[in-house]
Amino acid sequence: MVTIKKEEEKGSHASERCLVWFRKGLRVHDNPALLEASKSAEAVYPVFVLDPSIDPTENGVRVGANRAQFLLESLEDLDQSLQGLGSHLLCLQGRPEDVLPPLMKELDITRLSFEFDTEPYWKDQGEKVAASAKQMGASVHCPTSHTLFDPEHLMAKCMMDAPKSYGQFLKLVAKCGKPPAPLDAPSSLPAVPEDVLSRRYRSVPTLEDLGYERPEEIDRTPFPGGESEGLRRLEDQFQDIRRIAMFEKPKTSPTDFVVPSTTVLSPYLKHGCVSSRVFYYKLKDAYKRNGRHADPPVSLLGQLYWREFFYLCGYAFPNFGRMEGNPICRQIPWDRSEEGKERLRKWANAQTGYPWIDAAMTQLRQQGWLHHLARHAVACFLTRGDLWVSWEEGRKVFDELLIDADWSLNNANWMWLSCSSFFYQYFRCYSPVAFGRKYDPQGKYIRKFLPVLKHFPKEFIYEPWKAPIAVQKKAGCIVGVDYPKPIVDHAEAVKANKSKMAAAYAKYKKAKA
DNA sequence: TGCAAGTTGTAGAT
DNA sequence: ATCTACAACTTGCA
């Protein structure tokens, strides 16, 4: 009987029954997968599949509560927007490759529409789901809309290997013209039929539903997820056209925490709450209106191109998420011993005894966000600078905690900071004392994130172990009791690690000669 | 083959 | 604030 009904429908309607599968791209604006469905289909089913581990990308870490919360808020907002257009978000739980094929059968889907993803895990997953759709006779539409350009288009313009430096990448981009113009949101969507809605609609789960404890106020990110919030933030940032146009990344400060000195659009770009193409065209417009503007690599457009560059690298180079088998990553004998693991644990838990490092790691855990230069400082410290722990381990911790954790960018930046790829001046090390002090001589940032140290005078706040015992007593914090002693002697560690880097690099020189 | 440049170092001198 | 030494990497281009 069901079969007969299907035949009747197929006979009477030429149009499609389309499942729009959301992964990143959690927005209704500039969403080609959604827009196309809205134009051609008699039925549109917007679906998100919440994997139990939220981000099961290769390292299998369960993501932190802030990151999970950001995703759930984005889904909530997406559901609201879809309802505003007359539809609903069907939020399922499980693995997409398990959950979607039966759903597509149940809904008699003729077309599957989803955003293309460049990252290996999601690319494979997309291919699996697309294959099952095709097997049941449905067509598949898989547009690129997360990055400015289609990575295949970029590769075709390369004429050889993918670029390994930013300069080369800029040359490549110069050959590509402008990215596709952003699309409007659909004006309306067909309603999800009542029977499907009653069978399949659940409101987006809460953190507690997923087995998380809701973080205390202090551990909750101040950046809420969602397209509405992302677009609001974008508009807000563009109020000051001059600042946007003249933005130079190295001139921003890692210790500004009341109002961050950068835009904090990264979590919204990562989840696709804000389209990178919308950002691109707004930047171009701001540059035009202001007359003068900064340029890549330091400008805001330059930041967007860094993202694009690293996404292309993650797409083009195999095993981009690890050291072994990664053709652009130097093989460095990091300390993988139990002692190294203990140092990693102390780093991740803000127990290194270097206040600037521990304050940054605390901000990361509490807010799920860090200024780029603070990321540099802690990454250099963990790897080639002080602790000699593999960048892969640091990457995992960032993956767990950052609300903007972005596979391609995260791997690329960790390789950069550990001098494993892209950047090779290993003798330039960030000081865990001097670098923070340069931006914040009073130590306000440390006082904010490490309140145990807040009564230390500014002379000692970056190096509390140097304070005379009387000063420690007066500050109410004894180093070694209330706050750890330094995990390593920075001067010694840096010296030893630089020669280890020299030795690791020497092998490449020999290989080349 | 040689030289300049590379998104964002530090410490110390001027 | 701007300079230089530090000890010296790689990539890209002439």
Coordinates of C-alpha atoms (C1' of nucleotides) in Angstrom, one line a residue:
Chain A
M1 CA 0.0 0.0 0.0
V2 CA 2.8 2.4 0.9
T3 CA 4.5 1.5 -2.4
I4 CA 1.4 2.4 -4.4
K5 CA 1.1 5.7 -2.6
K6 CA 4.7 6.5 -3.5
E7 CA 4.1 5.7 -7.2
E8 CA 1.1 8.0 -7.2
E9 CA 3.1 10.8 -5.7
K10 CA 5.9 10.3 -8.2
G11 CA 3.4 10.4 -11.0
S12 CA 1.6 13.6 -9.9
H13 CA 4.7 15.7 -8.9
A14 CA 7.7 16.3 -11.0
S15 CA 9.5 18.0 -8.1
E16 CA 11.8 16.6 -5.6
R17 CA 11.7 15.3 -2.0
C18 CA 14.9 16.7 -0.7
L19 CA 16.9 16.0 2.5
V20 CA 19.1 18.9 3.4
W21 CA 21.9 17.5 5.6
F22 CA 23.6 20.1 7.9
R23 CA 27.1 19.5 9.3
K24 CA 29.0 22.8 9.3
G25 CA 27.2 25.6 7.5
L26 CA 24.8 26.1 10.4
R27 CA 23.0 29.0 8.7
V28 CA 20.2 29.8 6.4
H29 CA 22.0 32.7 4.6
D30 CA 24.4 31.9 1.8
N31 CA 23.5 28.2 1.9
P32 CA 23.4 26.8 -1.6
A33 CA 22.4 23.3 -0.4
L34 CA 19.4 24.7 1.3
L35 CA 18.5 27.4 -1.3
E36 CA 18.5 24.9 -4.1
A37 CA 16.2 22.6 -2.2
S38 CA 13.8 25.4 -1.4
K39 CA 13.5 26.2 -5.1
S40 CA 13.0 22.8 -6.6
A41 CA 11.5 20.5 -4.0
E42 CA 8.0 19.9 -3.0
A43 CA 9.3 18.6 0.3
V44 CA 12.4 19.7 2.2
Y45 CA 13.7 18.0 5.3
P46 CA 16.4 19.9 7.1
V47 CA 18.4 17.4 9.2
F48 CA 21.3 17.5 11.6
V49 CA 22.8 14.3 13.0
L50 CA 24.4 14.8 16.4
D51 CA 27.2 12.3 16.7
P52 CA 27.6 11.0 20.3
S53 CA 31.1 12.3 20.5
I54 CA 30.1 15.6 18.8
D55 CA 33.3 15.8 16.8
P56 CA 34.6 12.3 16.2
T57 CA 37.5 13.5 14.0
E58 CA 40.5 11.2 14.1
N59 CA 41.7 11.7 17.6
G60 CA 38.5 10.6 19.3
V61 CA 38.5 13.2 22.1
R62 CA 35.2 14.0 23.6
V63 CA 34.8 17.7 23.1
G64 CA 34.5 20.1 26.1
A65 CA 31.3 21.5 27.4
N66 CA 31.8 24.9 26.0
R67 CA 32.3 23.5 22.5
A68 CA 29.3 21.3 22.8
Q69 CA 27.3 24.2 24.1
F70 CA 28.3 26.4 21.2
L71 CA 27.1 23.7 18.7
L72 CA 23.8 23.2 20.5
E73 CA 23.1 26.9 20.6
S74 CA 23.9 27.0 16.9
L75 CA 21.4 24.2 16.2
E76 CA 18.8 25.8 18.4
D77 CA 19.2 29.0 16.4
L78 CA 19.1 27.2 13.1
D79 CA 15.9 25.5 14.2
Q80 CA 14.4 28.8 15.1
S81 CA 15.4 30.3 11.7
L82 CA 14.0 27.3 9.8
Q83 CA 10.7 27.6 11.8
G84 CA 10.6 31.2 10.7
L85 CA 10.7 30.0 7.1
G86 CA 8.0 27.5 7.7
S87 CA 10.1 24.4 8.4
H88 CA 11.8 22.6 11.2
L89 CA 15.2 21.2 12.0
L90 CA 15.1 17.4 12.5
C91 CA 17.9 16.8 15.0
L92 CA 18.8 13.1 15.1
Q93 CA 21.4 11.3 17.2
G94 CA 23.8 8.7 16.1
R95 CA 26.3 8.3 13.3
P96 CA 25.2 9.9 10.0
E97 CA 26.1 6.9 7.9
D98 CA 23.9 4.7 10.2
V99 CA 21.0 7.1 10.7
L100 CA 20.6 8.8 7.4
P101 CA 20.0 5.8 5.0
P102 CA 17.0 4.5 6.9
L103 CA 15.6 8.1 7.2
M104 CA 16.0 8.7 3.5
K105 CA 14.1 5.5 2.8
E106 CA 11.4 6.4 5.3
L107 CA 10.9 9.9 3.7
D108 CA 11.3 8.5 0.2
I109 CA 14.0 11.0 -0.6
T110 CA 14.8 11.8 -4.3
R111 CA 17.6 14.2 -3.6
L112 CA 20.2 14.6 -1.0
S113 CA 21.7 18.1 -0.6
F114 CA 24.7 18.9 1.7
E115 CA 27.7 21.2 1.9
F116 CA 31.0 19.7 0.7
D117 CA 33.6 19.3 3.4
T118 CA 37.3 19.2 2.7
E119 CA 38.4 17.5 5.9
P120 CA 39.2 13.8 5.5
Y121 CA 36.9 12.4 8.2
W122 CA 33.9 14.5 7.0
K123 CA 34.7 14.0 3.4
D124 CA 34.7 10.2 3.7
Q125 CA 31.5 10.4 5.8
G126 CA 29.9 12.5 3.1
E127 CA 30.9 10.1 0.4
K128 CA 29.4 7.1 2.4
V129 CA 26.1 8.9 2.8
A130 CA 26.1 10.1 -0.8
A131 CA 26.7 6.5 -2.0
S132 CA 23.7 5.2 0.0
A133 CA 21.5 8.0 -1.4
K134 CA 22.6 7.1 -5.0
Q135 CA 21.9 3.4 -4.3
M136 CA 18.3 4.2 -3.5
G137 CA 18.0 6.2 -6.7
A138 CA 18.3 9.7 -5.2
S139 CA 20.5 12.4 -6.8
V140 CA 23.2 14.2 -4.7
H141 CA 23.9 17.9 -4.6
C142 CA 27.1 18.8 -2.8
P143 CA 28.2 22.4 -3.2
T144 CA 31.2 24.1 -1.7
S145 CA 30.2 26.9 0.6
H146 CA 32.4 26.7 3.7
T147 CA 35.5 28.3 2.1
L148 CA 35.8 31.2 -0.3
F149 CA 36.8 28.9 -3.2
D150 CA 36.2 25.3 -4.2
P151 CA 39.5 23.6 -3.2
E152 CA 39.4 21.5 -6.5
H153 CA 39.2 24.8 -8.4
L154 CA 42.2 26.0 -6.5
M155 CA 44.1 22.8 -7.1
A156 CA 43.3 23.0 -10.8
K157 CA 44.9 26.5 -10.9
C158 CA 48.0 25.3 -9.2
M159 CA 49.3 23.4 -12.2
M160 CA 51.6 21.5 -9.8
D161 CA 51.6 20.8 -6.1
A162 CA 49.5 22.7 -3.5
P163 CA 51.3 25.8 -2.2
K164 CA 53.4 25.3 1.0
S165 CA 53.8 28.9 1.8
Y166 CA 51.4 31.8 2.3
G167 CA 53.2 33.8 -0.4
Q168 CA 52.6 31.1 -2.9
F169 CA 49.0 30.8 -1.9
L170 CA 48.4 34.5 -2.4
K171 CA 49.8 34.1 -5.9
L172 CA 47.4 31.3 -6.5
V173 CA 44.4 33.3 -5.2
A174 CA 45.4 36.2 -7.4
K175 CA 44.7 33.9 -10.4
C176 CA 41.2 33.0 -9.2
G177 CA 39.2 36.2 -9.3
K178 CA 36.5 36.8 -6.8
P179 CA 34.8 34.1 -4.8
P180 CA 31.2 33.3 -5.6
A181 CA 28.9 36.0 -4.4
P182 CA 26.9 35.0 -1.3
L183 CA 23.3 33.9 -1.7
D184 CA 20.2 35.1 0.1
A185 CA 18.4 32.9 2.6
P186 CA 15.4 31.2 1.1
S187 CA 12.2 33.3 1.5
S188 CA 10.2 30.3 2.6
L189 CA 10.4 26.5 2.9
P190 CA 7.7 23.8 2.5
A191 CA 6.5 22.7 5.9
V192 CA 7.6 19.4 7.3
P193 CA 4.5 17.2 7.1
E194 CA 2.7 16.8 10.4
D195 CA 3.1 13.0 10.5
V196 CA 6.9 13.3 10.0
L197 CA 7.1 16.1 12.5
S198 CA 5.3 14.0 15.2
R199 CA 7.5 11.0 14.5
R200 CA 10.8 12.8 14.0
Y201 CA 10.9 16.2 15.6
R202 CA 12.6 16.6 18.9
S203 CA 13.9 19.9 20.2
V204 CA 17.6 20.2 20.2
P205 CA 19.1 18.4 23.1
T206 CA 20.5 20.2 26.1
L207 CA 24.0 19.7 27.5
E208 CA 22.6 17.6 30.2
D209 CA 20.9 15.4 27.7
L210 CA 24.3 14.7 26.2
G211 CA 25.7 13.8 29.6
Y212 CA 27.6 17.0 30.3
E213 CA 27.5 18.9 33.5
R214 CA 26.5 22.5 32.8
P215 CA 29.5 24.6 33.5
E216 CA 29.5 27.1 36.3
E217 CA 29.2 30.7 35.3
I218 CA 33.0 31.2 35.5
D219 CA 33.6 28.3 33.1
R220 CA 31.1 29.3 30.5
T221 CA 32.2 30.8 27.3
P222 CA 31.0 34.4 26.8
F223 CA 30.5 33.8 23.1
P224 CA 27.1 32.2 22.4
G225 CA 26.7 30.1 19.3
G226 CA 24.4 30.5 16.3
E227 CA 23.9 32.3 13.0
S228 CA 21.9 35.2 14.6
E229 CA 24.6 35.8 17.1
G230 CA 27.3 35.5 14.5
L231 CA 25.7 38.0 12.1
R232 CA 25.1 40.3 15.0
R233 CA 28.7 40.1 15.9
L234 CA 29.7 40.7 12.3
E235 CA 27.6 43.8 12.1
D236 CA 28.9 45.0 15.4
Q237 CA 32.5 44.7 14.3
F238 CA 31.8 46.5 11.0
Q239 CA 30.4 49.5 12.9
D240 CA 34.0 50.8 13.0
I241 CA 34.9 50.7 9.4
R242 CA 38.3 52.3 10.0
R243 CA 39.3 49.7 12.5
I244 CA 38.2 46.9 10.2
A245 CA 40.1 48.4 7.2
M246 CA 43.3 49.2 9.1
F247 CA 43.3 46.0 11.2
E248 CA 46.8 44.5 11.6
K249 CA 46.9 41.3 13.5
P250 CA 50.4 41.7 15.1
K251 CA 49.2 45.0 16.5
T252 CA 46.4 43.4 18.5
S253 CA 46.9 42.3 22.1
P254 CA 46.7 38.8 23.6
T255 CA 46.0 40.1 27.1
D256 CA 42.9 42.2 26.4
F257 CA 40.1 40.2 28.0
V258 CA 37.3 42.8 28.8
V259 CA 36.9 43.5 25.1
P260 CA 39.0 41.2 22.9
S261 CA 41.3 43.1 20.5
T262 CA 40.4 40.9 17.6
T263 CA 37.0 40.2 16.1
V264 CA 36.2 36.7 17.6
L265 CA 34.4 35.7 14.4
S266 CA 36.4 32.4 14.3
P267 CA 33.9 30.2 16.1
Y268 CA 31.1 31.5 13.8
L269 CA 33.2 30.9 10.7
K270 CA 34.2 27.4 11.9
H271 CA 30.6 26.3 12.4
G272 CA 29.4 28.2 9.3
C273 CA 27.1 30.4 11.4
V274 CA 28.7 33.2 9.3
S275 CA 29.6 32.7 5.7
S276 CA 33.2 33.4 4.8
R277 CA 32.0 34.8 1.5
V278 CA 29.7 37.3 3.3
F279 CA 32.7 38.3 5.4
Y280 CA 34.9 38.7 2.3
Y281 CA 32.4 41.0 0.5
K282 CA 31.8 43.1 3.6
L283 CA 35.6 43.5 4.0
K284 CA 36.0 44.5 0.4
D285 CA 33.2 47.1 0.9
A286 CA 34.8 48.4 4.1
Y287 CA 38.2 48.8 2.3
K288 CA 36.5 50.7 -0.5
R289 CA 34.6 53.0 1.9
N290 CA 37.6 53.7 4.1
G291 CA 40.0 54.4 1.2
R292 CA 43.0 53.1 2.9
H293 CA 43.4 49.6 4.2
A294 CA 46.0 47.1 5.5
D295 CA 47.1 44.2 3.4
P296 CA 47.7 40.4 3.8
P297 CA 49.2 38.7 5.6
V298 CA 48.4 41.0 8.6
S299 CA 45.0 42.5 7.4
L300 CA 41.6 41.0 8.1
L301 CA 41.4 39.8 4.5
G302 CA 44.8 38.3 5.1
Q303 CA 43.3 36.4 8.0
L304 CA 40.5 35.0 5.8
Y305 CA 43.2 34.0 3.3
W306 CA 45.2 32.2 6.1
R307 CA 42.0 30.2 6.7
E308 CA 41.7 29.4 3.1
F309 CA 45.3 28.5 2.8
F310 CA 45.2 26.1 5.7
Y311 CA 42.0 24.5 4.5
L312 CA 43.6 23.9 1.2
C313 CA 46.6 22.3 2.8
G314 CA 44.4 20.0 4.9
Y315 CA 42.6 19.0 1.7
A316 CA 45.8 18.5 -0.4
F317 CA 48.3 16.9 2.0
P318 CA 47.7 13.3 3.3
N319 CA 47.9 12.7 7.1
F320 CA 47.7 16.4 7.8
G321 CA 46.5 15.7 11.3
R322 CA 49.6 13.9 12.5
M323 CA 53.4 13.8 12.2
E324 CA 53.9 10.4 10.8
G325 CA 53.2 10.0 7.1
N326 CA 52.6 13.7 6.7
P327 CA 54.7 14.8 3.8
I328 CA 55.1 18.5 4.9
C329 CA 55.7 17.8 8.6
R330 CA 59.2 17.4 9.9
Q331 CA 59.8 14.3 12.0
I332 CA 61.0 15.4 15.4
P333 CA 61.7 13.0 18.3
W334 CA 59.3 14.6 20.8
D335 CA 59.2 13.2 24.3
R336 CA 56.5 10.6 24.5
S337 CA 57.6 9.1 27.8
E338 CA 55.6 9.0 31.0
E339 CA 57.5 12.1 32.2
G340 CA 56.5 13.9 29.0
K341 CA 52.9 12.9 29.6
E342 CA 53.1 14.4 33.1
R343 CA 54.4 17.6 31.7
L344 CA 51.6 17.6 29.1
R345 CA 49.0 17.1 31.9
K346 CA 50.4 20.0 33.9
W347 CA 50.4 22.3 30.8
A348 CA 46.8 21.3 29.9
N349 CA 45.7 22.0 33.5
A350 CA 47.4 25.4 34.0
Q351 CA 50.0 24.0 36.4
T352 CA 53.3 24.9 34.7
G353 CA 54.2 27.5 37.3
Y354 CA 54.6 30.2 34.6
P355 CA 51.7 32.5 35.3
W356 CA 51.4 33.9 31.8
I357 CA 51.1 30.3 30.4
D358 CA 48.8 29.1 33.1
A359 CA 46.6 32.2 32.8
A360 CA 46.2 31.6 29.1
M361 CA 45.4 27.9 29.6
T362 CA 42.8 28.9 32.1
Q363 CA 41.2 31.3 29.7
L364 CA 41.2 28.6 27.1
R365 CA 39.4 26.2 29.5
Q366 CA 37.0 28.8 30.8
Q367 CA 36.1 30.7 27.6
G368 CA 36.9 28.2 24.9
W369 CA 38.8 31.0 23.2
L370 CA 42.3 32.6 23.2
H371 CA 43.9 35.4 21.3
H372 CA 46.0 34.1 18.5
L373 CA 49.3 35.2 20.2
A374 CA 48.4 33.6 23.5
R375 CA 47.9 30.4 21.4
H376 CA 51.4 30.9 20.0
A377 CA 52.9 31.4 23.5
V378 CA 51.3 28.2 25.0
A379 CA 52.0 26.1 21.8
C380 CA 55.7 27.2 21.7
F381 CA 56.0 26.4 25.4
L382 CA 54.6 22.9 25.1
T383 CA 56.6 21.9 22.0
R384 CA 60.0 23.3 20.9
G385 CA 60.3 26.0 23.5
D386 CA 60.1 24.4 26.9
L387 CA 58.4 21.0 27.4
W388 CA 59.4 19.1 24.2
V389 CA 56.0 17.5 23.9
S390 CA 54.5 16.7 20.5
W391 CA 52.4 19.3 18.8
E392 CA 49.8 16.5 18.2
E393 CA 49.1 16.4 22.0
G394 CA 48.6 20.1 22.2
R395 CA 46.4 20.0 19.1
K396 CA 44.2 17.5 20.9
V397 CA 43.8 19.7 23.9
F398 CA 42.9 22.7 21.7
D399 CA 40.4 20.4 19.8
E400 CA 38.7 19.6 23.0
L401 CA 38.5 23.1 24.4
L402 CA 38.3 25.7 21.6
I403 CA 34.9 26.8 20.5
D404 CA 36.5 27.6 17.1
A405 CA 38.4 24.3 17.0
D406 CA 38.9 23.8 13.2
W407 CA 40.7 20.7 12.1
S408 CA 42.8 22.2 9.2
L409 CA 43.6 25.4 11.0
N410 CA 44.4 23.8 14.3
N411 CA 46.8 21.3 12.7
A412 CA 48.5 23.9 10.5
N413 CA 49.1 26.3 13.4
W414 CA 50.4 23.6 15.7
M415 CA 52.9 22.5 13.0
W416 CA 53.8 26.2 12.5
L417 CA 54.5 26.9 16.2
S418 CA 56.4 23.7 16.7
C419 CA 58.6 24.5 13.6
S420 CA 57.3 21.2 12.0
S421 CA 56.1 22.9 8.9
F422 CA 55.5 26.4 7.3
F423 CA 57.8 28.1 9.8
Y424 CA 61.4 27.1 10.6
Q425 CA 63.1 29.8 12.7
Y426 CA 63.3 27.6 15.7
F427 CA 65.7 29.9 17.4
R428 CA 63.0 32.4 17.9
C429 CA 61.2 31.4 21.1
Y430 CA 58.5 33.1 23.0
S431 CA 59.5 33.8 26.6
P432 CA 56.9 32.6 29.1
V433 CA 57.8 35.7 31.1
A434 CA 58.7 38.5 28.8
F435 CA 56.1 38.0 26.1
G436 CA 53.0 38.5 28.2
R437 CA 54.7 41.3 30.2
K438 CA 55.3 43.3 27.0
Y439 CA 51.5 43.7 26.5
D440 CA 50.4 43.8 30.1
P441 CA 53.1 45.0 32.5
Q442 CA 50.6 45.3 35.4
G443 CA 49.6 41.6 35.0
K444 CA 45.8 42.3 34.9
Y445 CA 45.3 39.3 32.7
I446 CA 47.1 37.0 35.2
R447 CA 45.1 38.5 38.1
K448 CA 41.9 37.9 36.2
F449 CA 42.5 34.2 35.3
L450 CA 44.8 33.2 38.2
P451 CA 43.2 34.9 41.2
V452 CA 45.5 33.0 43.5
L453 CA 48.2 35.4 42.3
K454 CA 46.2 38.5 42.3
H455 CA 47.9 40.2 45.2
F456 CA 51.4 39.8 43.9
P457 CA 53.1 43.1 43.0
K458 CA 53.7 43.6 39.3
E459 CA 57.4 43.2 39.7
F460 CA 56.9 39.5 40.5
I461 CA 53.6 38.6 39.0
Y462 CA 55.2 37.0 35.9
E463 CA 57.9 35.3 38.1
P464 CA 56.4 34.7 41.5
W465 CA 59.1 32.2 42.5
K466 CA 61.5 35.1 42.5
A467 CA 59.6 37.0 45.1
P468 CA 61.1 37.0 48.6
I469 CA 59.2 34.9 51.0
A470 CA 57.9 38.0 52.8
V471 CA 56.3 39.2 49.6
Q472 CA 54.8 35.8 49.0
K473 CA 53.3 35.8 52.5
K474 CA 51.9 39.3 52.0
A475 CA 50.4 38.2 48.7
G476 CA 48.8 35.3 50.5
C477 CA 50.3 32.8 48.1
I478 CA 53.4 30.6 48.8
V479 CA 55.0 29.3 45.6
G480 CA 55.3 25.6 45.9
V481 CA 52.3 25.4 48.1
D482 CA 49.5 27.6 46.7
Y483 CA 50.9 27.9 43.2
P484 CA 53.4 25.5 41.5
K485 CA 57.1 26.2 41.1
P486 CA 58.2 26.5 37.5
I487 CA 57.9 23.1 35.7
V488 CA 61.3 23.8 34.0
D489 CA 64.0 26.4 34.0
H490 CA 63.1 28.3 30.9
A491 CA 66.6 29.4 30.0
E492 CA 68.0 25.9 30.3
A493 CA 65.1 24.3 28.6
V494 CA 65.2 26.6 25.6
K495 CA 68.9 26.1 25.2
A496 CA 68.6 22.3 25.3
N497 CA 65.6 22.3 23.0
K498 CA 67.2 24.5 20.4
S499 CA 70.0 22.1 20.0
K500 CA 67.5 19.2 19.8
M501 CA 65.8 21.1 17.0
A502 CA 69.2 21.7 15.3
A503 CA 69.9 17.9 15.5
A504 CA 66.4 17.1 14.1
Y505 CA 66.8 19.6 11.3
A506 CA 70.4 18.4 10.5
K507 CA 69.0 15.1 9.2
Y508 CA 67.0 17.0 6.5
K509 CA 70.0 19.0 5.5
K510 CA 71.9 15.7 5.0
A511 CA 69.0 14.2 3.1
K512 CA 68.9 17.2 0.8
A513 CA 72.7 17.3 0.1
Chain B
dT1 C1' 74.6 30.0 -6.3
dG2 C1' 73.7 33.7 -3.6
dC3 C1' 70.7 36.7 -1.4
dA4 C1' 66.3 38.5 0.4
dA5 C1' 62.3 37.6 2.9
dG6 C1' 59.6 35.2 6.1
dT7 C1' 52.1 37.5 9.7
dT8 C1' 53.4 38.6 15.2
dG9 C1' 61.2 36.8 19.6
dT10 C1' 64.5 38.4 23.2
dA11 C1' 67.7 41.1 25.6
dG12 C1' 70.3 44.8 25.9
dA13 C1' 72.0 49.2 24.1
dT14 C1' 71.1 53.7 22.5
Chain C
dA1 C1' 60.9 54.1 20.5
dT2 C1' 64.4 52.1 17.5
dC3 C1' 68.7 49.7 16.9
dT4 C1' 71.6 45.3 17.0
dA5 C1' 73.3 40.7 18.2
dC6 C1' 71.8 36.4 19.0
dA7 C1' 73.2 32.1 15.9
dA8 C1' 71.2 30.9 11.8
dC9 C1' 66.2 28.1 9.9
dT10 C1' 63.8 27.5 4.9
dT11 C1' 61.8 29.0 0.6
dG12 C1' 61.7 31.6 -3.5
dC13 C1' 63.6 34.1 -6.9
dA14 C1' 67.2 36.4 -9.7

